Amino acid sequence: MMLALLVLLTVSVMAVPLLPALREWKNPRDVVPLQIDEADALDPPYLAHRFAAQLAEAVRTGASYLGGSSITHLDLGTESAGLPLRPAEIQAGHSDRLWYIKGGVQLPKKMHFYAEVTTSGWLRTAADGVYRALWAGTTATLEPGTSVLRWAHGQEVHIGNACCVTGRVTAQQSITVASGVDFMMLHAPQVLFVGHGGQFAGRPLVDMAGCVALTDWPAGVVWDAMVHRAFARLTLHVDANRSWRADIVCLADLVLGANCQATGSLKARGALHIGLGSQVSGSVMAGGAIHLDAGCVVRGSVVSETAIVLGAGCTIGGPGQPATVSAPQIQIAAGTTVYGTVWADEKGETVLPTGAELDALSRLDQSQYEVVV
């Protein structure tokens, strides 16, 4: 009898915490999916634009607070005269106020800003500063070591060495990104990854005379002339200096040699490697990692479920032809240009070109490249 009571008591203690879940399972009430703002998902500058609209309304109505932060109005004109920080802020080393500044501003050293800082003109951070969000009416310059927690926006944005931008950085015109930068999302008509000594901005040749037209596909490749598609179930290697007009779909790894010219898109279930100086007119997608050697040009998007490595001097998209580079892990070498969006779900980083990459670029036909110093 005592044993039965103990068992009953034990079962009761274990079951009680599960009762709400069992009740919800039997008679579900919360069946509506979580609301996801489509504008936020489809428009990278959405956070910055929404904040600007909210701030403009707060200023128009004379509100003293926005989102729990007090608003400080400041007119600095054309010259930055410094911020009127309070003694308590200086002692603490941070400000929780939302700064609404007319003119340009050089933010002070050894001060972190945990609310938004906005200017109608230029904005320059302090090295190693920490900022919640930054809005510049013209140019925003993030000095080396700057950390941005949510977003930064300007007509132009310059990101210095060793910055950490864990939110999103957007610009109306262009973003330049130095080496050693950790990022998650970058979006602008032109995103330039720069390093020491200038950059390579890749331009596709009108004609690659050195390429040989690929008429006979390797054994095991199924050719569908109706849709101009080559299909391979096993790993496919395409020799260097080949050109073709077709999409390639591969259920394993896909490897292109150097200086290939593909008029079409590439898709692989495994890894996808594109050799030095090759050009793809369409998009590149893979379940595994995508690796582009130095000097490659892809006019469409580059999307991987695993990782993307872009070598020095690569070009993704083009003027008026925006593209997306998206993967959980992204590494981009200096000299690369992306027209559109770079989105790393987990981590993005910029690196300097290796000596081998620079040597490889120097061997390419220099008419493909415009050196920007």
Short mmCIF file of C-alpha atoms in Angstrom, two decimals:
data_model
loop_
_atom_site.label_atom_id
_atom_site.label_comp_id
_atom_site.label_asym_id
_atom_site.label_seq_id
_atom_site.Cartn_x
_atom_site.Cartn_y
_atom_site.Cartn_z
CA MET A 1 0.00 0.00 0.00
CA MET A 2 2.75 2.40 0.98
CA LEU A 3 4.64 1.59 -2.21
CA ALA A 4 1.57 2.32 -4.32
CA LEU A 5 1.10 5.69 -2.63
CA LEU A 6 4.74 6.58 -3.25
CA VAL A 7 4.42 5.69 -6.92
CA LEU A 8 1.20 7.72 -7.23
CA LEU A 9 2.80 10.70 -5.52
CA THR A 10 5.87 10.52 -7.77
CA VAL A 11 3.75 10.35 -10.95
CA SER A 12 1.65 13.29 -9.74
CA VAL A 13 4.70 15.44 -9.08
CA MET A 14 6.07 14.67 -12.55
CA ALA A 15 2.74 15.22 -14.32
CA VAL A 16 1.69 18.53 -12.76
CA PRO A 17 4.22 20.68 -14.71
CA LEU A 18 3.05 19.06 -17.95
CA LEU A 19 -0.64 19.86 -17.47
CA PRO A 20 -0.57 23.29 -19.20
CA ALA A 21 1.21 21.78 -22.22
CA LEU A 22 -1.25 18.88 -22.39
CA ARG A 23 -4.19 21.29 -22.14
CA GLU A 24 -2.75 23.45 -24.96
CA TRP A 25 -2.14 20.35 -27.09
CA LYS A 26 -5.74 19.14 -26.65
CA ASN A 27 -7.38 22.56 -27.08
CA PRO A 28 -4.84 24.78 -28.88
CA ARG A 29 -5.33 28.49 -28.48
CA ASP A 30 -2.04 29.94 -29.72
CA VAL A 31 -2.22 28.74 -33.32
CA VAL A 32 -1.37 32.05 -34.99
CA PRO A 33 2.21 32.20 -36.29
CA LEU A 34 4.57 34.85 -35.00
CA GLN A 35 4.27 38.12 -36.87
CA ILE A 36 7.26 38.82 -39.13
CA ASP A 37 7.43 42.23 -40.69
CA GLU A 38 7.79 41.61 -44.41
CA ALA A 39 9.24 45.09 -44.94
CA ASP A 40 12.03 44.30 -42.50
CA ALA A 41 12.76 40.98 -44.18
CA LEU A 42 12.81 42.37 -47.73
CA ASP A 43 14.24 45.85 -47.18
CA PRO A 44 17.68 45.90 -45.47
CA PRO A 45 17.55 49.66 -44.60
CA TYR A 46 14.11 49.19 -43.04
CA LEU A 47 15.28 49.58 -39.42
CA ALA A 48 17.10 52.82 -40.21
CA HIS A 49 14.25 54.25 -42.27
CA ARG A 50 11.63 53.33 -39.68
CA PHE A 51 13.68 54.96 -36.92
CA ALA A 52 14.14 58.12 -39.03
CA ALA A 53 10.39 58.35 -39.55
CA GLN A 54 9.70 57.86 -35.82
CA LEU A 55 12.30 60.46 -34.87
CA ALA A 56 10.90 62.98 -37.37
CA GLU A 57 7.43 62.51 -35.86
CA ALA A 58 8.80 62.90 -32.33
CA VAL A 59 10.57 66.13 -33.30
CA ARG A 60 7.47 67.43 -35.06
CA THR A 61 5.29 66.84 -32.01
CA GLY A 62 7.88 68.12 -29.53
CA ALA A 63 8.28 64.78 -27.76
CA SER A 64 11.05 64.55 -25.20
CA TYR A 65 11.45 60.76 -25.42
CA LEU A 66 11.58 58.13 -28.13
CA GLY A 67 11.62 54.45 -27.27
CA GLY A 68 12.47 55.15 -23.65
CA SER A 69 15.48 57.38 -24.47
CA SER A 70 15.47 61.11 -23.85
CA ILE A 71 16.08 63.23 -26.96
CA THR A 72 18.85 65.82 -26.94
CA HIS A 73 18.65 68.43 -29.71
CA LEU A 74 21.94 69.99 -30.77
CA ASP A 75 22.87 72.43 -33.55
CA LEU A 76 26.57 72.19 -34.38
CA GLY A 77 26.45 73.88 -37.77
CA THR A 78 29.27 73.02 -40.15
CA GLU A 79 31.91 72.51 -37.46
CA SER A 80 31.77 69.97 -34.65
CA ALA A 81 32.13 71.79 -31.33
CA GLY A 82 31.89 68.63 -29.24
CA LEU A 83 28.97 67.24 -27.31
CA PRO A 84 27.74 68.79 -24.04
CA LEU A 85 28.15 65.64 -21.98
CA ARG A 86 27.01 65.57 -18.39
CA PRO A 87 29.55 64.93 -15.61
CA ALA A 88 27.77 61.68 -14.74
CA GLU A 89 28.05 60.51 -18.38
CA ILE A 90 31.74 61.34 -18.51
CA GLN A 91 32.36 59.50 -15.25
CA ALA A 92 30.36 56.46 -16.41
CA GLY A 93 31.95 56.50 -19.86
CA HIS A 94 28.66 56.20 -21.69
CA SER A 95 25.55 58.14 -22.68
CA ASP A 96 22.01 56.77 -22.75
CA ARG A 97 20.56 59.83 -24.49
CA LEU A 98 19.31 59.88 -28.09
CA TRP A 99 21.32 62.58 -29.88
CA TYR A 100 19.61 64.56 -32.65
CA ILE A 101 22.32 66.72 -34.20
CA LYS A 102 22.12 69.32 -36.96
CA GLY A 103 25.43 69.43 -38.75
CA GLY A 104 28.40 67.10 -38.56
CA VAL A 105 29.98 65.56 -35.47
CA GLN A 106 33.15 63.88 -34.31
CA LEU A 107 32.09 61.66 -31.44
CA PRO A 108 34.31 61.84 -28.34
CA LYS A 109 36.87 59.25 -27.34
CA LYS A 110 36.34 56.87 -24.44
CA MET A 111 32.56 57.30 -24.62
CA HIS A 112 30.03 54.66 -25.59
CA PHE A 113 26.56 55.63 -26.84
CA TYR A 114 23.78 53.21 -25.90
CA ALA A 115 21.02 55.10 -27.72
CA GLU A 116 20.88 56.32 -31.32
CA VAL A 117 23.15 59.11 -32.59
CA THR A 118 21.81 60.96 -35.65
CA THR A 119 23.22 63.82 -37.69
CA SER A 120 21.97 65.82 -40.65
CA GLY A 121 25.55 65.94 -41.95
CA TRP A 122 28.67 63.83 -41.54
CA LEU A 123 29.42 61.56 -38.60
CA ARG A 124 32.72 60.11 -37.40
CA THR A 125 33.01 57.67 -34.53
CA ALA A 126 35.90 57.39 -32.09
CA ALA A 127 38.27 54.44 -32.36
CA ASP A 128 37.13 51.49 -30.24
CA GLY A 129 33.80 53.15 -29.46
CA VAL A 130 30.58 51.19 -28.92
CA TYR A 131 27.34 52.49 -30.47
CA ARG A 132 23.77 51.26 -30.52
CA ALA A 133 22.86 52.80 -33.89
CA LEU A 134 24.17 55.57 -36.15
CA TRP A 135 22.45 57.72 -38.76
CA ALA A 136 24.37 60.19 -40.94
CA GLY A 137 22.78 62.56 -43.41
CA THR A 138 25.88 62.37 -45.58
CA THR A 139 28.95 60.24 -44.75
CA ALA A 140 29.36 57.95 -41.75
CA THR A 141 32.93 56.93 -40.92
CA LEU A 142 33.53 54.10 -38.47
CA GLU A 143 37.03 54.45 -37.07
CA PRO A 144 39.11 51.29 -36.44
CA GLY A 145 37.78 49.11 -33.65
CA THR A 146 34.28 50.61 -33.70
CA SER A 147 31.41 48.33 -32.62
CA VAL A 148 27.85 48.90 -33.85
CA LEU A 149 25.21 46.86 -32.04
CA ARG A 150 22.12 47.37 -34.22
CA TRP A 151 22.52 49.40 -37.41
CA ALA A 152 24.38 52.19 -39.18
CA HIS A 153 23.18 54.18 -42.19
CA GLY A 154 24.36 57.04 -44.36
CA GLN A 155 24.69 58.20 -47.94
CA GLU A 156 28.13 56.64 -47.77
CA VAL A 157 29.54 54.46 -44.98
CA HIS A 158 33.23 53.76 -44.44
CA ILE A 159 34.07 50.87 -42.10
CA GLY A 160 37.60 50.91 -40.73
CA ASN A 161 39.92 48.05 -39.81
CA ALA A 162 38.91 45.64 -37.05
CA CYS A 163 35.38 47.01 -36.68
CA CYS A 164 32.55 44.79 -35.45
CA VAL A 165 29.13 45.53 -36.93
CA THR A 166 26.83 42.89 -35.49
CA GLY A 167 23.69 44.50 -36.89
CA ARG A 168 23.19 45.80 -40.41
CA VAL A 169 25.04 48.54 -42.28
CA THR A 170 23.21 50.20 -45.17
CA ALA A 171 23.98 53.10 -47.48
CA GLN A 172 22.22 54.99 -50.24
CA GLN A 173 25.35 55.06 -52.42
CA SER A 174 28.25 52.92 -51.26
CA ILE A 175 29.94 51.10 -48.38
CA THR A 176 33.69 50.57 -48.10
CA VAL A 177 34.88 47.82 -45.78
CA ALA A 178 38.47 47.48 -44.56
CA SER A 179 40.20 44.29 -43.45
CA GLY A 180 39.62 42.48 -40.17
CA VAL A 181 35.96 43.50 -40.03
CA ASP A 182 33.28 41.24 -38.52
CA PHE A 183 29.86 41.84 -40.06
CA MET A 184 26.40 40.35 -40.51
CA MET A 185 24.61 42.41 -43.18
CA LEU A 186 25.94 45.00 -45.62
CA HIS A 187 23.67 46.58 -48.22
CA ALA A 188 24.31 49.33 -50.77
CA PRO A 189 24.33 49.80 -54.55
CA GLN A 190 28.08 49.18 -54.28
CA VAL A 191 29.96 47.45 -51.44
CA LEU A 192 33.74 47.71 -51.79
CA PHE A 193 36.07 45.52 -49.77
CA VAL A 194 39.35 47.38 -49.60
CA GLY A 195 42.80 46.73 -48.18
CA HIS A 196 46.21 48.29 -48.14
CA GLY A 197 47.58 49.54 -51.45
CA GLY A 198 44.28 49.92 -53.30
CA GLN A 199 41.82 47.41 -54.68
CA PHE A 200 40.99 45.44 -57.78
CA ALA A 201 37.56 46.15 -59.20
CA GLY A 202 36.90 43.27 -61.57
CA ARG A 203 35.28 43.86 -64.95
CA PRO A 204 34.27 41.00 -67.25
CA LEU A 205 35.84 40.88 -70.70
CA VAL A 206 33.53 41.28 -73.65
CA ASP A 207 35.22 38.32 -75.29
CA MET A 208 37.41 35.59 -73.82
CA ALA A 209 39.32 34.55 -76.91
CA GLY A 210 41.32 32.00 -74.96
CA CYS A 211 38.24 29.89 -74.15
CA VAL A 212 37.31 26.75 -76.05
CA ALA A 213 33.60 26.13 -76.60
CA LEU A 214 32.42 23.12 -74.59
CA THR A 215 30.44 20.96 -77.03
CA ASP A 216 30.98 17.47 -75.58
CA TRP A 217 30.12 17.16 -71.91
CA PRO A 218 32.08 14.73 -69.73
CA ALA A 219 30.83 11.16 -69.38
CA GLY A 220 27.90 10.80 -67.03
CA VAL A 221 26.47 14.26 -67.77
CA VAL A 222 22.91 14.30 -69.15
CA TRP A 223 22.32 17.12 -71.62
CA ASP A 224 18.80 18.56 -72.01
CA ALA A 225 18.77 20.63 -75.18
CA MET A 226 15.19 21.81 -74.61
CA VAL A 227 16.10 23.84 -71.51
CA HIS A 228 19.87 24.14 -72.14
CA ARG A 229 20.81 22.31 -68.94
CA ALA A 230 23.56 19.84 -68.10
CA PHE A 231 22.73 17.45 -65.27
CA ALA A 232 25.27 15.37 -63.34
CA ARG A 233 24.69 12.95 -60.48
CA LEU A 234 28.37 12.56 -59.59
CA THR A 235 31.15 15.08 -59.01
CA LEU A 236 31.72 17.15 -62.15
CA HIS A 237 35.03 18.78 -63.13
CA VAL A 238 35.06 21.28 -65.98
CA ASP A 239 38.48 21.90 -67.50
CA ALA A 240 40.07 25.35 -67.55
CA ASN A 241 39.50 27.79 -70.41
CA ARG A 242 36.10 26.40 -71.39
CA SER A 243 32.97 28.36 -72.36
CA TRP A 244 29.35 27.24 -72.67
CA ARG A 245 25.77 28.49 -72.78
CA ALA A 246 23.80 26.37 -70.33
CA ASP A 247 22.89 25.91 -66.71
CA ILE A 248 24.70 23.17 -64.79
CA VAL A 249 22.97 21.18 -62.03
CA CYS A 250 25.10 18.72 -60.06
CA LEU A 251 23.99 16.43 -57.24
CA ALA A 252 27.56 16.25 -55.90
CA ASP A 253 30.55 18.61 -56.01
CA LEU A 254 31.04 20.96 -58.97
CA VAL A 255 34.50 22.28 -59.89
CA LEU A 256 35.31 24.79 -62.63
CA GLY A 257 38.86 25.31 -63.84
CA ALA A 258 40.47 28.72 -64.32
CA ASN A 259 39.27 31.23 -66.90
CA CYS A 260 35.97 29.52 -67.69
CA GLN A 261 33.07 31.50 -69.11
CA ALA A 262 29.60 30.21 -68.19
CA THR A 263 26.58 31.83 -69.80
CA GLY A 264 24.04 30.44 -67.35
CA SER A 265 23.74 29.49 -63.69
CA LEU A 266 25.47 26.87 -61.53
CA LYS A 267 23.87 24.71 -58.84
CA ALA A 268 25.46 21.98 -56.74
CA ARG A 269 24.18 19.87 -53.89
CA GLY A 270 27.73 19.54 -52.59
CA ALA A 271 30.61 22.03 -52.67
CA LEU A 272 31.15 24.39 -55.59
CA HIS A 273 34.57 25.73 -56.61
CA ILE A 274 35.12 28.29 -59.37
CA GLY A 275 38.65 28.73 -60.67
CA LEU A 276 40.77 31.84 -61.08
CA GLY A 277 39.34 34.54 -63.33
CA SER A 278 36.21 32.61 -64.35
CA GLN A 279 32.97 34.36 -65.23
CA VAL A 280 29.35 33.32 -64.66
CA SER A 281 26.49 35.30 -66.17
CA GLY A 282 23.84 33.83 -63.84
CA SER A 283 23.63 32.81 -60.18
CA VAL A 284 25.70 30.34 -58.18
CA MET A 285 24.02 28.15 -55.53
CA ALA A 286 25.21 25.21 -53.44
CA GLY A 287 24.31 23.14 -50.43
CA GLY A 288 27.98 22.91 -49.52
CA ALA A 289 30.62 25.62 -49.40
CA ILE A 290 31.17 27.93 -52.37
CA HIS A 291 34.71 29.06 -53.10
CA LEU A 292 35.52 31.67 -55.76
CA ASP A 293 39.19 32.05 -56.62
CA ALA A 294 40.70 35.47 -57.25
CA GLY A 295 39.33 37.58 -60.09
CA CYS A 296 36.03 35.71 -60.59
CA VAL A 297 32.93 37.51 -61.85
CA VAL A 298 29.38 36.34 -61.04
CA ARG A 299 26.60 38.54 -62.36
CA GLY A 300 23.86 36.86 -60.32
CA SER A 301 23.56 35.98 -56.65
CA VAL A 302 25.86 33.65 -54.72
CA VAL A 303 24.00 31.55 -52.13
CA SER A 304 25.23 28.68 -49.99
CA GLU A 305 23.66 26.72 -47.15
CA THR A 306 27.11 26.34 -45.56
CA ALA A 307 29.80 28.94 -46.32
CA ILE A 308 31.12 31.30 -49.00
CA VAL A 309 34.74 32.33 -49.60
CA LEU A 310 35.34 35.13 -52.12
CA GLY A 311 38.92 35.58 -53.26
CA ALA A 312 40.59 38.90 -54.03
CA GLY A 313 39.34 40.90 -56.98
CA CYS A 314 35.98 39.15 -57.36
CA THR A 315 32.88 40.96 -58.59
CA ILE A 316 29.32 39.95 -57.69
CA GLY A 317 26.44 41.62 -59.51
CA GLY A 318 27.00 44.81 -61.43
CA PRO A 319 25.90 48.45 -61.72
CA GLY A 320 22.13 48.40 -61.98
CA GLN A 321 22.22 44.62 -61.52
CA PRO A 322 22.03 44.05 -57.74
CA ALA A 323 22.86 40.62 -56.36
CA THR A 324 22.96 38.88 -52.98
CA VAL A 325 25.78 36.99 -51.30
CA SER A 326 24.23 34.88 -48.54
CA ALA A 327 25.46 32.04 -46.31
CA PRO A 328 25.85 31.25 -42.60
CA GLN A 329 29.61 31.89 -42.85
CA ILE A 330 31.16 34.37 -45.30
CA GLN A 331 34.79 35.35 -45.84
CA ILE A 332 35.66 38.08 -48.34
CA ALA A 333 39.14 39.14 -49.43
CA ALA A 334 40.05 42.76 -50.07
CA GLY A 335 39.58 43.89 -53.65
CA THR A 336 36.15 42.31 -54.03
CA THR A 337 33.11 44.34 -55.07
CA VAL A 338 29.50 43.34 -54.40
CA TYR A 339 26.64 45.27 -55.94
CA GLY A 340 23.76 44.71 -53.52
CA THR A 341 23.63 42.74 -50.28
CA VAL A 342 26.04 40.61 -48.29
CA TRP A 343 24.23 38.66 -45.57
CA ALA A 344 26.00 36.31 -43.15
CA ASP A 345 23.53 34.49 -40.91
CA GLU A 346 26.22 33.59 -38.37
CA LYS A 347 29.49 35.40 -39.14
CA GLY A 348 31.02 37.45 -41.90
CA GLU A 349 34.63 38.59 -41.99
CA THR A 350 37.00 40.44 -44.29
CA VAL A 351 40.61 39.44 -44.87
CA LEU A 352 43.61 40.71 -46.80
CA PRO A 353 44.57 38.84 -50.00
CA THR A 354 47.21 36.18 -49.67
CA GLY A 355 50.46 36.46 -51.58
CA ALA A 356 49.30 33.64 -53.84
CA GLU A 357 46.11 35.53 -54.69
CA LEU A 358 48.02 38.69 -55.56
CA ASP A 359 50.41 36.70 -57.76
CA ALA A 360 47.46 35.04 -59.48
CA LEU A 361 45.79 38.37 -60.12
CA SER A 362 48.98 39.77 -61.60
CA ARG A 363 49.04 36.87 -64.08
CA LEU A 364 45.53 37.57 -65.32
CA ASP A 365 45.02 39.73 -68.38
CA GLN A 366 45.14 43.18 -66.77
CA SER A 367 42.55 44.47 -69.23
CA GLN A 368 40.02 42.68 -67.00
CA TYR A 369 40.78 44.92 -64.07
CA GLU A 370 40.74 48.53 -63.14
CA VAL A 371 43.13 49.25 -60.29
CA VAL A 372 41.63 51.77 -57.88
CA VAL A 373 44.08 53.38 -55.47
#
